């Protein structure tokens, strides 16, 4: 047991070190350690803080996972109002802006700074003596919502400034955004789950910040860039550039590019350059922001009711094109969701030819009053799939007609249903060829069972010929059957059969991933495999048990439980089990079967000492910790276990008694015993 003083010292070291690694990762994009090593540092800190709760701190790097849901957000007055920017839409207006300034301060010389205008949600962070104490949204400019708990979960935002002598008060203002790639993925997941997708990254970002459960926010791909200040005490900046560089040195992220220009003419040229870079930024950029660099000129120039006179936004036209909606087709996804897709007259947009655009769901089609034959405006932003923004109703000639979603699945003809709380229609038939094809492709994919030789077109043939209706049936395919498929040669058939056979040796987590449980990607599959060890334990897990696992949220937990309620899914799992596919974590051979698991031992055991038990765990790659936290995988409770048992119960940690623990050590243990020529266990 570590003493308090060295613990305090180590906590301090760990926090400083983790913060440094955060900056290396998020600001410099040049990490020095692996994710695993990083997690190890974080784990060590977490354990120490659990052991000495009095040494905990709200700005510790462990405090980013989110906390208990709030009832609502507190309204808080801004120390200084949060202003907006006036907009310009043309170069003439910008020249006019420059003329006004020259007139207001004719004697002064100054420079302009040009920055990208980030299309996100404005935020104001307050650091007192270097510690993040508050995050407010703009609200009406005078009062905003206190979203501190949510903002804490954004990993690139420092909870402490990287400075030994931070200012007494530093309010920084900036933009929270969702990066375009993360947005696409989030929307795809939502669509698969039958939920309403977000219209654009800004809405997704705003929606995420307004979630009352910060643990959910922690899972959203949010980031932030800072570009202005509010109240300051104990610090002063001559120029905007100096301010930006200081923020950067504190570990706050600033814009990846900015330009300093002497004249409005130079500025206009730069604006074109910035526009040409529009899609290179990881965020949506809807224009440029022009600011005077010399901050001493802010006061003399002053403010209008809503915005400063020393800055202006220059907005780009959104990238849109007009075309004809020829038809609406329906795609059926892996989870059976029916998605309407706009089939468009091909049109050039942002350098690519657009032929299709997503229409998301029927509600969306109604809301936008989209009819087949309409002239429509399509828009593409960043890397996002083009979307139909609106109908050019003036161009209707009466030949357009309404679209309605089919009442049967277009692929298999089965009924479709709308689940409670969802907007999407789903095909109810799990054997629907569209679903089966998607499922098989996923099952065979590299991240899952990695079946060599089984790609999309072969999956298509196998399903269409009726040979395979689910992943388990792959394992009973014969070479003769495969040879019966069109364009199938001897060698390919051999390869396929071999690939399928080899996939039986994939570890349990790959099998779990291949099952195609909604929301279970590689990461979640590994966590679940480690946590439960076998499919039966996972099948019997309740939502509360699943939710108690680190990184498993309520949506994932519910999705796991729903999956195992489905008798068809259970039948497939039983068949997979019979074919010899791994339905449990490997416990033989290696010495790493407990890898990734953390044990806490408490109370006294009959057959072994705690030291012996610890050794056995470590010998199998597991970790032993002295205190219970939500990261604890198992609490092994012997006789007269005390407060640790209570705590484990409260946190929903799996509790093992001596017998269960011995069973977990499992076959490896038995083998040791056989070698020793003993019956039973002798510790
Ligand atoms: S400066 C006092 N710089 O755009 C004015 N704003 O349309 C402080 N925005 O309210 C704002 N990128 O939410 C500034 N580089 C940037 C920006 C930026 C995006 C947002 C900000 C502002 C809004 C005005």
XYZ file of C-alpha atoms and ligand atoms in Angstrom:
707
model
C 0.000 0.000 0.000
C 1.515 3.307 -1.072
C 1.765 6.110 1.514
C -0.048 9.357 0.974
C 2.986 11.527 0.366
C 4.610 9.493 -2.404
C 1.121 9.012 -3.855
C 0.660 12.777 -4.012
C 3.994 13.150 -5.734
C 3.188 10.393 -8.236
C -0.265 11.846 -8.913
C 1.332 15.156 -9.726
C 3.881 13.528 -12.028
C 1.234 11.468 -13.788
C -1.061 14.420 -14.387
C 1.735 16.532 -15.827
C 2.920 13.667 -17.993
C -0.561 12.815 -19.281
C -1.250 16.459 -20.084
C 2.003 16.594 -22.024
C 1.004 13.501 -24.003
C -2.387 15.062 -24.664
C -0.732 18.090 -26.218
C 1.620 15.918 -28.257
C -1.343 13.962 -29.550
C -3.999 16.617 -30.068
C -1.966 19.718 -30.833
C 1.194 18.483 -32.467
C -0.164 15.259 -33.947
C 3.101 13.598 -32.938
C 2.455 11.211 -30.060
C 5.448 9.735 -28.269
C 3.668 6.766 -26.746
C 1.107 4.206 -27.878
C -2.572 4.414 -26.895
C -1.985 1.461 -24.639
C 0.863 3.115 -22.802
C -1.263 6.223 -22.466
C -4.137 4.193 -21.023
C -1.742 2.623 -18.573
C -0.685 6.017 -17.228
C -4.315 7.061 -16.983
C -5.196 3.840 -15.204
C -2.427 4.273 -12.689
C -3.600 7.801 -11.962
C -7.183 6.647 -11.662
C -6.243 3.946 -9.162
C -4.245 6.379 -7.024
C -7.038 8.933 -7.041
C -9.499 6.236 -6.016
C -7.216 5.231 -3.191
C -6.825 8.817 -1.995
C -10.079 10.527 -2.915
C -8.926 13.648 -1.060
C -6.218 14.080 -3.713
C -8.773 14.075 -6.555
C -9.250 17.162 -8.692
C -11.921 18.182 -11.185
C -9.126 19.127 -13.603
C -7.399 15.751 -13.409
C -7.142 13.969 -16.797
C -9.239 11.176 -15.282
C -12.234 13.504 -15.177
C -12.965 13.402 -18.896
C -15.211 10.382 -19.088
C -18.335 12.291 -18.132
C -20.421 12.178 -15.021
C -23.987 11.633 -13.894
C -26.652 13.151 -16.159
C -27.885 16.664 -15.337
C -31.520 17.756 -15.021
C -30.835 20.793 -17.136
C -28.257 23.490 -17.784
C -27.701 26.426 -15.479
C -28.007 29.836 -17.089
C -24.924 31.938 -16.332
C -24.129 35.562 -17.134
C -21.036 36.155 -19.258
C -18.326 38.233 -17.563
C -18.126 40.101 -20.862
C -20.845 39.835 -23.503
C -20.209 37.322 -26.277
C -20.541 39.260 -29.479
C -21.168 38.107 -32.984
C -19.641 39.265 -36.275
C -21.185 41.357 -39.013
C -21.217 39.542 -42.326
C -20.039 40.562 -45.766
C -20.880 38.615 -48.897
C -18.828 40.383 -51.561
C -15.422 41.891 -52.074
C -17.041 45.324 -52.503
C -18.507 45.064 -49.035
C -15.097 44.173 -47.701
C -13.497 47.191 -49.369
C -16.244 49.261 -47.771
C -15.364 47.751 -44.373
C -11.730 48.789 -44.848
C -12.780 52.319 -45.904
C -14.869 52.728 -42.756
C -11.947 51.736 -40.584
C -9.533 54.096 -42.352
C -12.032 56.865 -41.704
C -12.437 56.041 -38.024
C -8.697 55.810 -37.303
C -6.999 57.784 -40.116
C -3.690 58.196 -38.308
C -3.107 54.593 -37.369
C -1.207 51.957 -39.208
C -2.299 48.374 -38.692
C -2.469 44.958 -40.272
C -5.276 42.507 -40.924
C -5.361 38.907 -39.818
C -7.374 36.451 -41.863
C -8.574 33.200 -40.308
C -10.944 30.492 -41.483
C -14.478 30.880 -40.207
C -15.399 27.652 -38.498
C -18.999 26.556 -38.762
C -19.567 25.224 -35.280
C -20.941 26.363 -31.948
C -19.439 29.336 -30.096
C -18.059 28.623 -26.624
C -16.440 30.631 -23.853
C -14.034 28.898 -21.458
C -13.003 30.430 -18.179
C -9.655 29.457 -16.667
C -8.871 30.714 -13.178
C -5.260 30.321 -12.114
C -4.832 27.970 -15.010
C -7.727 25.634 -14.176
C -10.769 25.246 -16.375
C -13.690 26.207 -14.181
C -16.500 26.993 -16.591
C -17.666 26.577 -20.176
C -20.601 28.626 -21.411
C -22.446 28.652 -24.716
C -23.152 32.011 -26.275
C -26.883 31.889 -25.504
C -28.267 35.371 -26.137
C -24.793 36.891 -25.819
C -25.410 38.080 -22.266
C -26.182 34.775 -20.582
C -25.312 31.314 -21.788
C -25.781 27.704 -20.716
C -23.251 26.157 -18.391
C -22.028 23.144 -20.393
C -18.834 22.612 -18.387
C -19.429 18.902 -17.768
C -19.837 18.296 -21.499
C -16.883 20.418 -22.551
C -14.591 18.617 -20.114
C -15.026 15.458 -22.186
C -13.455 17.092 -25.257
C -9.979 15.668 -25.128
C -8.161 18.434 -26.994
C -9.327 21.045 -24.471
C -6.838 21.334 -21.604
C -8.341 21.108 -18.129
C -5.232 22.923 -16.910
C -3.195 25.424 -18.895
C 0.361 24.392 -19.670
C 2.020 27.202 -17.783
C 3.701 27.376 -14.395
C 2.452 30.943 -13.826
C -0.942 31.134 -15.483
C -2.958 34.379 -15.383
C -5.529 34.849 -12.609
C -8.335 34.932 -15.178
C -8.264 33.909 -18.801
C -11.473 33.665 -20.761
C -10.979 32.219 -24.193
C -13.590 32.091 -26.868
C -13.736 29.775 -29.773
C -15.733 27.291 -31.720
C -16.618 23.725 -30.871
C -17.043 21.645 -33.988
C -17.522 18.077 -35.086
C -14.921 17.010 -37.603
C -16.368 16.050 -40.947
C -15.208 12.425 -40.879
C -16.525 11.856 -37.380
C -19.807 13.411 -38.435
C -20.227 11.037 -41.376
C -19.597 8.059 -39.140
C -21.953 9.267 -36.434
C -24.710 9.778 -38.985
C -24.143 6.353 -40.522
C -24.394 4.766 -37.076
C -27.559 6.719 -36.343
C -29.052 5.682 -39.633
C -28.214 2.024 -38.962
C -29.869 2.388 -35.593
C -33.004 3.818 -37.204
C -32.453 7.236 -35.644
C -32.865 10.615 -37.283
C -29.526 11.663 -38.791
C -28.207 15.160 -38.148
C -28.576 17.596 -41.024
C -24.975 18.825 -40.823
C -21.927 18.822 -38.538
C -22.983 22.038 -36.830
C -26.359 20.597 -35.805
C -24.666 17.417 -34.656
C -22.245 19.489 -32.605
C -24.962 21.671 -31.075
C -27.083 18.588 -30.339
C -24.126 16.877 -28.672
C -23.323 19.876 -26.465
C -26.913 19.966 -25.289
C -26.978 16.332 -24.169
C -27.624 16.093 -20.463
C -25.547 12.937 -20.123
C -21.887 13.895 -20.459
C -20.895 10.223 -20.805
C -22.697 10.275 -24.141
C -21.003 13.525 -25.113
C -17.641 11.878 -24.437
C -18.369 9.528 -27.342
C -19.073 12.275 -29.853
C -16.149 13.372 -32.039
C -16.003 16.972 -30.817
C -13.062 19.315 -31.044
C -12.420 23.021 -30.515
C -10.452 25.939 -31.903
C -9.956 29.237 -30.066
C -9.740 32.680 -31.629
C -10.751 35.398 -29.155
C -10.704 36.387 -25.498
C -13.245 37.531 -22.913
C -12.303 38.705 -19.440
C -8.561 38.824 -18.730
C -6.759 39.417 -15.457
C -3.028 39.223 -15.113
C -2.320 38.980 -18.813
C -2.199 41.423 -21.714
C -1.778 41.033 -25.451
C -0.551 43.667 -27.892
C -1.699 41.860 -30.972
C -4.180 39.203 -32.033
C -1.306 37.111 -33.319
C 0.454 37.272 -29.963
C -2.780 36.224 -28.290
C -3.149 33.240 -30.636
C 0.427 32.139 -30.036
C 0.020 32.440 -26.276
C -3.134 30.331 -26.351
C -1.228 27.777 -28.387
C 1.572 27.715 -25.817
C -1.027 27.073 -23.106
C -2.116 23.970 -24.964
C -5.244 25.464 -26.507
C -5.801 24.617 -30.124
C -5.809 27.539 -32.559
C -6.582 27.702 -36.274
C -4.184 25.599 -38.378
C -3.669 28.582 -40.748
C -3.886 32.335 -40.517
C -2.477 35.154 -42.644
C -1.242 38.641 -41.768
C -1.803 41.239 -44.507
C -0.886 44.898 -44.946
C -3.725 46.002 -47.168
C -7.255 45.120 -48.128
C -6.004 44.250 -51.640
C -3.702 41.581 -50.269
C -6.531 40.396 -48.116
C -8.821 39.870 -51.099
C -6.219 37.677 -52.758
C -5.791 35.625 -49.619
C -9.518 35.115 -49.377
C -9.442 33.311 -52.709
C -6.568 31.177 -51.505
C -8.464 30.343 -48.342
C -11.551 29.421 -50.341
C -9.546 27.059 -52.513
C -8.470 25.275 -49.319
C -12.043 24.958 -48.199
C -12.171 21.188 -48.157
C -8.759 20.644 -46.671
C -9.831 21.622 -43.180
C -11.147 18.924 -40.874
C -14.096 21.179 -40.036
C -16.738 22.897 -42.120
C -15.534 26.310 -43.112
C -18.131 28.769 -44.310
C -15.946 31.813 -44.895
C -13.070 33.878 -43.594
C -12.874 36.144 -40.556
C -10.911 39.368 -40.867
C -9.618 41.047 -37.716
C -7.337 43.948 -36.985
C -4.131 42.618 -35.503
C -3.386 45.560 -33.140
C -5.567 45.124 -30.077
C -4.987 48.696 -28.858
C -7.257 49.771 -31.735
C -10.219 47.735 -30.471
C -11.423 50.380 -28.040
C -11.156 53.378 -30.387
C -13.014 51.458 -33.098
C -15.609 50.238 -30.652
C -18.691 48.083 -31.133
C -22.147 48.159 -32.649
C -25.006 46.602 -30.689
C -24.011 43.079 -31.677
C -20.527 43.083 -33.111
C -17.090 44.666 -33.012
C -16.133 47.240 -35.663
C -12.613 45.822 -35.855
C -13.637 42.466 -37.292
C -15.898 41.141 -40.020
C -16.881 37.796 -41.516
C -16.650 37.147 -45.244
C -19.053 34.385 -46.158
C -18.565 31.991 -49.036
C -21.430 30.810 -51.137
C -22.423 27.291 -50.117
C -21.482 24.764 -52.802
C -24.722 23.935 -54.488
C -26.000 22.815 -57.858
C -29.411 22.409 -59.441
C -30.481 19.172 -61.071
C -33.474 16.903 -61.684
C -34.597 14.196 -59.302
C -35.245 11.305 -61.659
C -36.309 8.668 -59.177
C -36.138 7.564 -55.612
C -34.661 4.143 -54.946
C -34.514 2.196 -51.709
C -31.432 0.707 -50.130
C -31.683 -1.971 -47.477
C -28.818 -1.933 -44.983
C -27.275 -4.573 -42.719
C -29.666 -3.758 -39.936
C -32.637 -3.842 -42.297
C -33.141 -0.087 -42.408
C -34.749 1.128 -45.643
C -33.076 4.306 -46.854
C -34.529 6.362 -49.702
C -31.882 7.523 -52.158
C -32.291 10.306 -54.722
C -31.327 9.211 -58.240
C -30.230 12.446 -59.883
C -29.507 13.692 -63.342
C -25.683 13.755 -63.082
C -24.383 17.199 -62.139
C -20.934 18.705 -61.456
C -20.448 19.824 -57.884
C -17.273 20.770 -56.037
C -15.161 18.951 -58.580
C -17.082 15.676 -58.704
C -20.062 14.302 -60.576
C -22.995 13.766 -58.302
C -25.491 11.074 -59.297
C -27.096 10.140 -56.025
C -27.920 11.865 -52.788
C -29.275 10.528 -49.548
C -32.797 11.446 -48.542
C -32.420 9.901 -45.068
C -36.037 8.880 -44.446
C -39.659 9.491 -45.308
C -40.135 12.316 -42.788
C -37.336 14.193 -44.453
C -38.923 13.788 -47.882
C -42.237 15.118 -46.513
C -40.598 17.975 -44.664
C -38.819 19.147 -47.778
C -41.849 18.395 -49.974
C -39.737 16.442 -52.447
C -41.487 14.909 -55.463
C -40.144 12.705 -58.216
C -39.394 14.857 -61.284
C -38.635 17.962 -59.203
C -35.783 20.313 -59.915
C -33.764 20.207 -56.703
C -30.793 21.976 -55.154
C -28.072 19.602 -54.013
C -25.321 20.630 -51.685
C -22.030 19.054 -50.804
C -20.023 20.116 -47.832
C -16.563 18.777 -47.170
C -16.403 15.041 -47.385
C -20.053 14.602 -46.694
C -22.368 12.748 -49.028
C -24.388 15.209 -51.074
C -27.819 16.057 -49.751
C -30.937 17.480 -51.356
C -31.337 20.879 -49.708
C -34.596 22.034 -51.233
C -36.954 21.854 -54.174
C -37.100 24.647 -56.752
C -40.895 24.748 -56.546
C -41.157 27.585 -59.089
C -39.996 25.125 -61.723
C -42.756 22.588 -61.158
C -44.947 21.872 -64.180
C -47.451 19.480 -62.697
C -45.803 16.313 -63.973
C -44.041 15.685 -60.640
C -45.447 12.985 -58.430
C -45.402 12.100 -54.770
C -43.209 9.346 -53.465
C -44.254 6.987 -50.754
C -42.135 4.458 -48.968
C -42.943 0.862 -49.899
C -45.061 -1.122 -47.468
C -42.957 -4.183 -48.205
C -39.218 -4.673 -48.370
C -38.144 -4.069 -51.999
C -35.678 -6.933 -51.735
C -37.589 -9.775 -50.075
C -41.182 -8.565 -50.041
C -41.550 -8.962 -46.268
C -43.419 -6.457 -44.147
C -41.642 -3.371 -42.962
C -42.056 -1.868 -39.520
C -41.329 1.332 -37.687
C -39.963 0.737 -34.198
C -40.959 2.929 -31.340
C -38.842 6.061 -31.127
C -37.370 5.548 -34.600
C -38.000 7.350 -37.852
C -36.701 4.602 -40.102
C -38.627 1.760 -41.668
C -37.086 -1.655 -41.321
C -37.527 -4.927 -43.091
C -38.635 -7.390 -40.414
C -37.178 -10.421 -42.146
C -33.750 -11.276 -40.812
C -33.376 -13.686 -43.716
C -33.923 -10.864 -46.180
C -31.249 -11.379 -48.859
C -30.216 -7.720 -48.604
C -29.615 -8.065 -44.896
C -28.005 -11.449 -45.247
C -25.628 -10.171 -47.940
C -24.616 -7.210 -45.822
C -24.237 -9.440 -42.814
C -22.103 -12.012 -44.621
C -19.880 -9.315 -46.111
C -19.402 -7.872 -42.663
C -18.810 -11.308 -41.114
C -16.130 -12.117 -43.698
C -14.488 -8.683 -43.546
C -10.924 -8.193 -42.387
C -11.790 -6.710 -39.010
C -14.094 -9.662 -38.278
C -13.519 -13.256 -39.470
C -11.209 -12.222 -42.297
C -12.318 -14.966 -44.669
C -9.912 -15.059 -47.509
C -11.607 -15.221 -50.903
C -15.053 -14.172 -49.738
C -15.813 -10.748 -51.167
C -18.987 -8.919 -52.031
C -19.659 -10.535 -55.403
C -19.197 -14.070 -54.114
C -21.479 -13.279 -51.175
C -24.016 -12.104 -53.731
C -23.806 -15.418 -55.606
C -23.938 -17.537 -52.465
C -27.071 -15.804 -51.233
C -28.826 -15.579 -54.606
C -28.246 -19.275 -55.248
C -29.814 -20.062 -51.872
C -26.682 -21.854 -50.643
C -26.111 -19.589 -47.649
C -28.700 -17.871 -45.506
C -26.537 -16.920 -42.542
C -22.860 -16.928 -41.514
C -23.095 -20.341 -39.853
C -24.097 -21.951 -43.146
C -20.764 -20.929 -44.659
C -19.160 -23.649 -42.587
C -21.182 -26.450 -44.137
C -20.480 -25.415 -47.735
C -18.932 -28.181 -49.793
C -16.497 -27.756 -52.612
C -18.992 -29.321 -55.006
C -21.617 -26.741 -54.065
C -19.179 -23.868 -54.536
C -18.085 -25.287 -57.899
C -21.688 -25.146 -59.008
C -21.618 -21.341 -58.924
C -21.130 -19.407 -62.121
C -17.588 -18.458 -63.089
C -16.158 -20.555 -60.267
C -12.934 -22.425 -60.902
C -11.352 -25.269 -59.017
C -8.699 -23.066 -57.446
C -11.076 -20.345 -56.242
C -13.352 -22.974 -54.758
C -10.431 -24.521 -52.880
C -9.367 -21.105 -51.651
C -12.808 -20.280 -50.393
C -13.226 -23.557 -48.526
C -9.746 -23.140 -47.056
C -10.448 -19.522 -46.078
C -13.658 -20.525 -44.335
C -11.938 -23.362 -42.500
C -9.108 -21.101 -41.379
C -11.503 -18.542 -40.016
C -12.457 -21.032 -37.298
C -9.252 -20.108 -35.531
C -10.178 -16.421 -35.207
C -10.369 -15.319 -31.602
C -13.667 -14.812 -29.835
C -13.678 -11.007 -30.179
C -13.573 -11.308 -33.969
C -16.522 -13.666 -33.882
C -18.394 -11.211 -31.674
C -17.665 -8.446 -34.101
C -18.816 -10.617 -37.000
C -22.204 -11.247 -35.398
C -23.142 -7.788 -36.566
C -24.619 -6.565 -33.305
C -25.563 -2.961 -33.859
C -22.973 -0.520 -32.483
C -20.452 -3.266 -31.791
C -17.283 -2.432 -33.662
C -13.843 -3.785 -33.054
C -13.229 -1.841 -29.838
C -16.496 -2.785 -28.182
C -16.077 -6.428 -29.261
C -12.690 -6.637 -27.535
C -14.066 -5.045 -24.384
C -17.017 -7.435 -24.263
C -14.889 -10.470 -25.008
C -12.509 -9.599 -22.179
C -15.271 -8.738 -19.810
C -17.451 -11.812 -20.341
C -15.007 -14.375 -21.660
C -17.668 -16.370 -23.491
C -20.851 -15.975 -25.444
C -23.108 -17.495 -22.790
C -22.068 -14.988 -20.152
C -22.620 -12.168 -22.621
C -26.012 -13.518 -23.670
C -27.177 -13.529 -20.070
C -25.915 -10.061 -19.247
C -28.480 -7.459 -18.313
C -28.428 -3.867 -19.479
C -27.250 -2.585 -16.093
C -24.322 -4.992 -16.039
C -23.280 -4.001 -19.561
C -23.635 -0.316 -18.817
C -21.340 -0.625 -15.831
C -18.444 -1.451 -18.156
C -16.123 1.367 -19.049
C -16.748 2.606 -22.587
C -20.048 0.756 -22.930
C -22.918 3.235 -22.926
C -26.668 2.708 -22.672
C -27.267 2.507 -26.432
C -24.640 -0.186 -26.923
C -25.842 -2.057 -23.822
C -29.431 -2.076 -25.059
C -28.361 -3.146 -28.512
C -26.501 -6.179 -27.109
C -29.493 -7.233 -25.035
C -31.891 -6.778 -27.977
C -29.654 -8.824 -30.222
C -29.671 -11.846 -27.946
C -33.444 -11.682 -27.571
C -33.827 -12.564 -31.182
C -34.381 -16.326 -31.591
C -32.983 -16.290 -35.149
C -29.739 -14.775 -33.930
C -29.551 -17.367 -31.162
C -30.035 -20.167 -33.655
C -27.145 -18.858 -35.764
C -24.923 -18.651 -32.690
C -25.761 -22.247 -31.778
C -24.852 -23.406 -35.272
C -21.619 -21.430 -35.164
C -20.798 -23.061 -31.851
C -21.344 -26.500 -33.359
C -19.044 -25.786 -36.288
C -16.193 -25.051 -33.882
C -16.033 -21.286 -34.232
C -14.645 -19.683 -31.055
C -17.463 -18.728 -28.727
C -15.170 -18.098 -25.783
C -11.824 -16.552 -25.082
C -8.988 -18.950 -25.552
C -7.838 -20.348 -22.230
C -5.330 -22.898 -23.338
C -1.784 -22.696 -24.513
C -0.835 -19.090 -23.936
C -0.266 -17.242 -20.748
C -2.215 -14.154 -21.666
C -5.797 -15.236 -21.285
C -6.407 -12.670 -18.557
C -4.774 -9.866 -20.505
C -6.655 -6.618 -20.240
C -8.440 -7.699 -17.058
C -7.930 -6.054 -13.702
C -8.587 -7.987 -10.493
C -9.008 -6.813 -6.961
C -8.599 -9.412 -4.214
C -10.287 -9.040 -0.856
C -11.097 -11.169 2.180
C -9.389 -14.439 2.941
C -9.595 -17.517 0.759
C -9.588 -21.062 1.950
C -7.319 -22.617 -0.627
C -4.730 -19.912 -1.260
C -3.227 -16.724 0.024
C -3.908 -13.422 -1.718
C -0.268 -13.299 -2.815
C -0.622 -16.685 -4.510
C -3.820 -15.654 -6.195
C -2.158 -12.467 -7.429
C 0.691 -14.446 -8.877
C -1.665 -16.712 -10.766
C -3.470 -13.724 -12.231
C -0.277 -12.027 -13.287
C 1.069 -15.277 -14.729
C -1.925 -15.258 -17.063
C -1.376 -11.663 -18.151
C -3.946 -10.078 -15.810
C -3.425 -7.124 -13.517
C -3.960 -6.946 -9.786
C -4.977 -3.693 -8.237
C -5.467 -2.744 -4.617
C -8.589 -0.654 -5.038
C -11.944 -1.102 -6.712
C -12.919 1.289 -9.497
C -15.136 1.138 -12.503
C -12.102 -0.187 -14.355
C -12.009 -3.262 -12.159
C -12.973 -6.330 -14.179
C -13.461 -8.696 -11.232
C -13.517 -8.485 -7.498
C -12.502 -11.794 -5.968
C -14.179 -11.872 -2.578
C -13.072 -14.317 0.074
C -14.364 -14.643 3.646
C -15.190 -11.466 5.585
C -14.748 -9.171 2.613
C -15.512 -5.606 3.670
C -15.766 -2.200 2.058
C -14.263 -3.278 -1.253
C -17.091 -5.716 -1.755
C -19.610 -2.989 -1.037
C -17.959 -0.649 -3.454
C -17.764 -3.304 -6.158
C -21.468 -3.988 -5.735
C -22.225 -0.319 -6.049
C -20.168 0.029 -9.212
C -21.614 -3.121 -10.728
C -18.226 -4.847 -10.869
C -18.430 -8.618 -11.374
C -17.883 -10.371 -8.054
C -16.375 -13.828 -7.948
C -16.294 -16.115 -4.962
C -13.388 -18.435 -4.465
C -14.929 -21.253 -6.426
C -15.815 -19.051 -9.385
C -12.375 -17.552 -9.366
C -10.803 -20.991 -9.525
C -13.114 -21.852 -12.381
C -11.986 -18.717 -14.185
C -8.367 -19.738 -13.857
C -9.802 -22.705 -15.675
C -8.147 -25.281 -17.810
C -4.753 -23.724 -17.390
C -5.033 -24.442 -13.701
C -6.061 -28.025 -14.272
C -3.098 -28.589 -16.496
C -0.749 -27.306 -13.832
C -2.357 -29.639 -11.369
C -2.021 -32.610 -13.649
C 1.629 -31.858 -14.068
C 2.000 -31.798 -10.331
C 0.149 -35.107 -10.172
C -2.400 -33.729 -7.799
C -6.117 -33.983 -7.442
C -8.037 -30.812 -6.916
C -6.352 -27.585 -6.129
C -3.506 -27.053 -3.828
C -2.345 -23.517 -3.384
S -14.179 36.076 -33.848
C -16.151 39.342 -31.083
N -13.158 34.198 -35.338
O -18.691 32.998 -36.257
C -16.196 38.405 -32.195
N -15.460 34.084 -34.849
O -20.796 34.585 -37.416
C -15.571 37.106 -31.873
N -16.580 32.087 -35.758
O -19.681 34.572 -33.282
C -15.672 36.161 -32.992
N -14.811 31.215 -36.703
O -19.064 31.950 -33.280
C -14.262 34.672 -34.765
N -12.085 32.569 -36.610
C -13.192 33.043 -36.046
C -14.429 32.368 -36.134
C -15.546 32.920 -35.527
C -16.100 31.071 -36.470
C -17.993 32.195 -35.347
C -18.187 32.809 -33.996
C -18.879 34.102 -34.297
C -19.631 33.759 -35.539
C -20.090 34.954 -36.283
